[in-house]
Short mmCIF file of C-alpha atoms and ligand atoms in Angstrom, two decimals:
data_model
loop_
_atom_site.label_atom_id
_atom_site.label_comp_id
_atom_site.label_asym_id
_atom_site.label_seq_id
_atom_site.Cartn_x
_atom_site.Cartn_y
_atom_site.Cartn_z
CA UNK A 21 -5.73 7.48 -15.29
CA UNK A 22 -3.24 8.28 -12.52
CA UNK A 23 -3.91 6.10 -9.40
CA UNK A 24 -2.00 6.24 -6.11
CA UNK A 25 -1.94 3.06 -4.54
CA UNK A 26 -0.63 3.85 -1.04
CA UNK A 27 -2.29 7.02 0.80
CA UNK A 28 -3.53 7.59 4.96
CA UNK A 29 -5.63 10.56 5.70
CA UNK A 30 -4.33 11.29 8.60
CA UNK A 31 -5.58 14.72 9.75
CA UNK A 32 -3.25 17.66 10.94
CA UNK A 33 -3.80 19.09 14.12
CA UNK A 34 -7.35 20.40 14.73
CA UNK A 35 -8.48 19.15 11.12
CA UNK A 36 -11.46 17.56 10.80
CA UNK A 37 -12.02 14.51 8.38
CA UNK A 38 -13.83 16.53 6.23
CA UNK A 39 -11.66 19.40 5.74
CA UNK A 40 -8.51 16.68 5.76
CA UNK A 41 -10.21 14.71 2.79
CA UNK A 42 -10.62 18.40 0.72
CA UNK A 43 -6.70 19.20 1.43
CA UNK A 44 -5.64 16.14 -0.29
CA UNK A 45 -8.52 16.20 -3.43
CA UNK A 46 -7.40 19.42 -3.85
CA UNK A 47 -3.62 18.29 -4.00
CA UNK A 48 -4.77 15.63 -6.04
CA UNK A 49 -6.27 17.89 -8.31
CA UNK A 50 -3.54 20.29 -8.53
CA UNK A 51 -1.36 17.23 -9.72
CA UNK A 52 -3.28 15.17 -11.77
CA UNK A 53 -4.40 12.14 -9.40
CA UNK A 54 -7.23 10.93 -10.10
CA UNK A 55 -7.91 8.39 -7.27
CA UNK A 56 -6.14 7.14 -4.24
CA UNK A 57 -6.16 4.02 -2.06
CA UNK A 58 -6.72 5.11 1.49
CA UNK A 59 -5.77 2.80 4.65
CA UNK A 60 -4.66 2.18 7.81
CA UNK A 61 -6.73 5.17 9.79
CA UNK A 62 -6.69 8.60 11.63
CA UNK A 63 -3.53 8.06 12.94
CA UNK A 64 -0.76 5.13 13.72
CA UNK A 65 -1.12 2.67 15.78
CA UNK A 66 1.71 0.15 15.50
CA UNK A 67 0.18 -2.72 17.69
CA UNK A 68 -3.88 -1.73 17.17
CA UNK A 69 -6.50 -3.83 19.26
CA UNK A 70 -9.48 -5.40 18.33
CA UNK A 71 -11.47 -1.96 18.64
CA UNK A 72 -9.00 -0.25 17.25
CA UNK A 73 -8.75 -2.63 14.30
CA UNK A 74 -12.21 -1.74 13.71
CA UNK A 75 -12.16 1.62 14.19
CA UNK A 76 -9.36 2.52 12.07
CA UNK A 77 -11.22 0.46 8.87
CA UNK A 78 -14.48 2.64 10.29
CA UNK A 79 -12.50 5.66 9.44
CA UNK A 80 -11.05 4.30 6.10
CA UNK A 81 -15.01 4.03 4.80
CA UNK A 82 -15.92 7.16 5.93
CA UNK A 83 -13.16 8.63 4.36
CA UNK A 84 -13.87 6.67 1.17
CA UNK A 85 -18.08 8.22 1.53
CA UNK A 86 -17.01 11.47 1.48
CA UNK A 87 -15.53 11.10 -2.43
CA UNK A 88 -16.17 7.45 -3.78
CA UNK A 89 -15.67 8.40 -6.96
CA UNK A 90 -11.83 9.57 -6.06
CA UNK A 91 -10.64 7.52 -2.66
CA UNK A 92 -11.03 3.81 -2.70
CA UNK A 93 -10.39 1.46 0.99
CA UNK A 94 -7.81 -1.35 1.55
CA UNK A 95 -9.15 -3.63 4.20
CA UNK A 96 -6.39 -3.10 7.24
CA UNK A 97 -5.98 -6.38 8.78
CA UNK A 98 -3.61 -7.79 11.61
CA UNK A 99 -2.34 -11.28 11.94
CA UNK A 100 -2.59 -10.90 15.54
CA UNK A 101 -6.43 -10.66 14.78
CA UNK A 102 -6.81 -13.28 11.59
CA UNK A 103 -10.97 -13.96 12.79
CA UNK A 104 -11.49 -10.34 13.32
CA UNK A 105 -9.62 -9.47 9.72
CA UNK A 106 -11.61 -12.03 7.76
CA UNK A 107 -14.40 -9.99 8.71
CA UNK A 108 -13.27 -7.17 8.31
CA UNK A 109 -12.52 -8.07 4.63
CA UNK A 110 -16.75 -9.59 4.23
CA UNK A 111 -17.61 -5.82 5.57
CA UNK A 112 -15.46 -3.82 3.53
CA UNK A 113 -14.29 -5.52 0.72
CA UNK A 114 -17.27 -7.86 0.16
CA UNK A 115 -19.87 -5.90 1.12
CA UNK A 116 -18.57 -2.85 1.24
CA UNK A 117 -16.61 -2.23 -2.24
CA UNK A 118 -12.87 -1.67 -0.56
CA UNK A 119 -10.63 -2.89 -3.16
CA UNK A 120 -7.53 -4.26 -1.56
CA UNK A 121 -6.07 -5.22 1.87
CA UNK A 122 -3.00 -3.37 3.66
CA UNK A 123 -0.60 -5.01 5.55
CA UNK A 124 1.38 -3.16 8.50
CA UNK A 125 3.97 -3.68 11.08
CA UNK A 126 2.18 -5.36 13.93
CA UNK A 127 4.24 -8.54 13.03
CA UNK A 128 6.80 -9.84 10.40
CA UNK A 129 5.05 -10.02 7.07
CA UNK A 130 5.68 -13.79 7.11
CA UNK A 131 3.97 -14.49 10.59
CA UNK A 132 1.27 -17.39 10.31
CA UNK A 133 -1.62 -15.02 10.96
CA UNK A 134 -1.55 -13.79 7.74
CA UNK A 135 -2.33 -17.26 6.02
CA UNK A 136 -5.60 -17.40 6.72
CA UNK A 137 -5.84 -13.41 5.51
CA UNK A 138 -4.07 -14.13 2.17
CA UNK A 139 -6.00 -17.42 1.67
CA UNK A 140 -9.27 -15.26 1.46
CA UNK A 141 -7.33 -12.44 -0.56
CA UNK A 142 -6.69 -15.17 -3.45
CA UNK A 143 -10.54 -16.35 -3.40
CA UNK A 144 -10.95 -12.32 -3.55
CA UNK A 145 -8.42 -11.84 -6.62
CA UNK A 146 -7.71 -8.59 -3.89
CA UNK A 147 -3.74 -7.10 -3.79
CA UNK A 148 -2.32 -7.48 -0.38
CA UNK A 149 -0.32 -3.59 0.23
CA UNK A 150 2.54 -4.78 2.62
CA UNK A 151 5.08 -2.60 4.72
CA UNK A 152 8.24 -3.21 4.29
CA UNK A 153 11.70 -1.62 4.81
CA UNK A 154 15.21 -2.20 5.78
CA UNK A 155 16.63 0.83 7.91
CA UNK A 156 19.91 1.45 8.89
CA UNK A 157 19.29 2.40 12.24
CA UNK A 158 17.55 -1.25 13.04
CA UNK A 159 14.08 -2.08 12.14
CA UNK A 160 11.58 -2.17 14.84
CA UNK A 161 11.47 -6.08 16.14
CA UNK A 162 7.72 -6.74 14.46
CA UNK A 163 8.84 -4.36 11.16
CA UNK A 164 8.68 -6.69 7.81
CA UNK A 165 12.04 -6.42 5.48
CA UNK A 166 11.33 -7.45 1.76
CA UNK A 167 13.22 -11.09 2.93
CA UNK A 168 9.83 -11.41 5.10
CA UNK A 169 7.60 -10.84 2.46
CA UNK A 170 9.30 -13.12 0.20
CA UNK A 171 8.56 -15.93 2.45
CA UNK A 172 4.98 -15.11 2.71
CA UNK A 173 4.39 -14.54 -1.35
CA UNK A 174 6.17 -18.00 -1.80
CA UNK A 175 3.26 -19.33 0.61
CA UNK A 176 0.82 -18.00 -1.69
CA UNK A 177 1.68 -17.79 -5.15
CA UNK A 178 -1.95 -16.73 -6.20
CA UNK A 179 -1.63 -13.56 -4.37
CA UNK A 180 -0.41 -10.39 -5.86
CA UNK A 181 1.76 -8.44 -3.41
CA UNK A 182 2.99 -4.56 -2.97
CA UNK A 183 5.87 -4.39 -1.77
CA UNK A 184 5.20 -0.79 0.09
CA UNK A 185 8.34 1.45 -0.17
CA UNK A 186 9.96 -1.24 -2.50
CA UNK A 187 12.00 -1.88 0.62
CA UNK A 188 12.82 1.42 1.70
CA UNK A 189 16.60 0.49 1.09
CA UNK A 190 15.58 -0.04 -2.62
CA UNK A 191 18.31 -0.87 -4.40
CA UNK A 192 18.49 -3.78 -1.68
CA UNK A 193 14.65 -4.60 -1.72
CA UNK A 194 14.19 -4.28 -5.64
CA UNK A 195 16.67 -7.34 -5.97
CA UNK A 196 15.50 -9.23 -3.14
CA UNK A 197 12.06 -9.43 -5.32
CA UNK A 198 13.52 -9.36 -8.45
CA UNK A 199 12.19 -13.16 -9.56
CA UNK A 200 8.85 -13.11 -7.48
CA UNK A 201 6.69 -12.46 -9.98
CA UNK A 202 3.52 -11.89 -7.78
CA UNK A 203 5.18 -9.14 -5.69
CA UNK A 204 4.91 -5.78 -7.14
CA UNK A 205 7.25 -2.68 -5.54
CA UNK A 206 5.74 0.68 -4.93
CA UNK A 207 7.24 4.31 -5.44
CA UNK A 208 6.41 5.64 -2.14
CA UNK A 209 7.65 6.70 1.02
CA UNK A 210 11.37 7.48 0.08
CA UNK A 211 13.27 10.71 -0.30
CA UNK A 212 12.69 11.54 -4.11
CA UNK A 213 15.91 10.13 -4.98
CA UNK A 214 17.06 10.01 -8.73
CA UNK A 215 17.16 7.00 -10.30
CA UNK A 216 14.97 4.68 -8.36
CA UNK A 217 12.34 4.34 -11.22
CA UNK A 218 15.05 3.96 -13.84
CA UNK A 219 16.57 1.03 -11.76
CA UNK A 220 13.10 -0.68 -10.85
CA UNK A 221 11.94 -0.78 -14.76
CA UNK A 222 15.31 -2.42 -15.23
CA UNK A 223 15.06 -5.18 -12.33
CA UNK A 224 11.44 -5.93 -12.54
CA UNK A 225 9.90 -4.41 -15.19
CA UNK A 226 7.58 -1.28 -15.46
CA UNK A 227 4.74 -4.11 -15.54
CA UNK A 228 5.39 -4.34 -12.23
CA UNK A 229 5.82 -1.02 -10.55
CA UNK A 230 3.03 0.87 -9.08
CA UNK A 231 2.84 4.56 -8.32
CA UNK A 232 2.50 5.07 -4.66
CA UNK A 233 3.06 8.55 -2.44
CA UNK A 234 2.72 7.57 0.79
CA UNK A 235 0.77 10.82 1.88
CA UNK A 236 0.02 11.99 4.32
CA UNK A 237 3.82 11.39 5.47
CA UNK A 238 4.81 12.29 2.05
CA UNK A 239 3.94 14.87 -0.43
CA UNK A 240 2.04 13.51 -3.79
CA UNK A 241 4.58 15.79 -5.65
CA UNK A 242 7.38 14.36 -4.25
CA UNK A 243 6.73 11.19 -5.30
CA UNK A 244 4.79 11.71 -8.55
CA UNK A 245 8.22 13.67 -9.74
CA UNK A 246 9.88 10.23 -9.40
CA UNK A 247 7.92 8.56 -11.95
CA UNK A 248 7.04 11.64 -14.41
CA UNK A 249 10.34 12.88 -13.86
CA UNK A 250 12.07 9.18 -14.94
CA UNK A 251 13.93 8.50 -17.86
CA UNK A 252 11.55 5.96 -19.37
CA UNK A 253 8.64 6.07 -21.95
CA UNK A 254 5.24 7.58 -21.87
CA UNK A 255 3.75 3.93 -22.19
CA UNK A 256 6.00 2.99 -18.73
CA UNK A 257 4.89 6.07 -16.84
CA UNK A 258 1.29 4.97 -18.02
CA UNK A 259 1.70 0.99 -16.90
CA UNK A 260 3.44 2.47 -13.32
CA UNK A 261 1.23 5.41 -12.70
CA UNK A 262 -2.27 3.17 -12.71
CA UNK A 263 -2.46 0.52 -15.78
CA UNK A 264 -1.16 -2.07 -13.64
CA UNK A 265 -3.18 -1.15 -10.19
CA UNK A 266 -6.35 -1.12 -12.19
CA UNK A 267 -5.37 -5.04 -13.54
CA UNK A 268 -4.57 -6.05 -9.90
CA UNK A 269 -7.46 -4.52 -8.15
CA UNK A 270 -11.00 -6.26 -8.36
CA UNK A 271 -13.45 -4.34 -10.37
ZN1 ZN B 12 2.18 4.16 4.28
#
């Protein structure tokens, strides 16, 4: 079972949501994915409103209707909007099946908003999907490095974290988590570089790396290659390419 932890449907220009959602099953197909955790919504919105909020988890579950059997939702919630989030979580998660929550760069990841969010995620046993990266150029002021998520997985130890983009500078962000247990690194969202899964199976074991593309910004093949394409054991690429998202994930 090959599960892909980090996906947005994000249409291209003069798609509909329908013929969006076909595009990527039929990538999926092509490669071998069997499901995919969809969030955020349409398109980004770095600082998202209350509507907006609610309108980009709208678009998450009817993304997830059209193929429930192959997309499942993470909850998008904002520590600018902890009320609103929390109920977000009883309509989607709850009540409405979504499976995890996802984290994004409306503040730092450590930000006190996110308490009462991650407080509810424990009760939920749900992961928490966070952004993170460290760029060269400067992160935006509001844009989580793994340092910030650190902090926030130290508030709550019975939360299990990924760490989206395993940093984006991962050879920095893979040892920055290295002896957090609860936070778990994704593949996604980096050039295909080699070596990255070899080095996160060394840091933090292939227990706790999770297969992650990052489409519809990256391409599933892309970042599938990184894991099939590693130097480490069938049972690894099995753990990393769904095992261990289907143990963190609520049934
Ligand atoms: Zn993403």
């Amino acid at each position: 079972m090959v599960i892909d932890c980090h996906i947005h449907l994000m249409p291209h220009p003069g798609e509909t949501q329908a013929q969006a959602a076909r595009r990527t099953l039929a990538a999926m197909d092509r490669l071998g994915i069997d499901k995919a955790c969809v969030s955020l919504g349409d398109r980004l919105i770095v600082q998202p409103n209350a509507t907006e909020l609610r309108e980009q988890n709208a678009w998450v579950a009817s993304t997830v209707a059209l193929a429930p059997d192959r997309f499942i939702g993470f909850v998008y919630c904002s520590p600018n909007h902890p009320e609103l989030s929390l109920e977000l979580i009883e309509e989607y998660a709850v009540r409405g099946g979504f499976r995890g929550i996802k984290l994004w760069v409306c503040q730092l990841a450590d930000h006190a908003g996110n308490d009462a969010i991650c407080r509810r995620a424990a009760q939920l046993g749900l992961p928490v999907l966070a952004h993170t990266w460290v760029k060269v150029t400067g992160n935006m002021p509001t844009e989580s490095t793994p340092d910030h998520l650190v902090t926030l997985a130290r508030r709550h130890p019975d939360v299990n974290f990924i760490m989206a983009h395993a940093g984006g500078d991962w050879e920095r962000g893979l040892r920055t988590v290295r002896h957090v247990p609860h936070i778990y690194p994704d593949t996604c969202g980096n050039d295909p570089e080699a070596g990255f899964t070899e080095l996160a199976v060394a840091l933090v074991g292939a227990e706790r790396l999770v297969f992650g593309s990052d489409a519809t910004g990256r391409s599933f093949a892309s970042q599938l290659a990184k894991v099939t394409g590693a130097d480490i054991t069938d049972d690894q690429k099995r753990l990393i390419l769904g095992d261990n998202l289907e143990r963190l994930m609520p049934a």
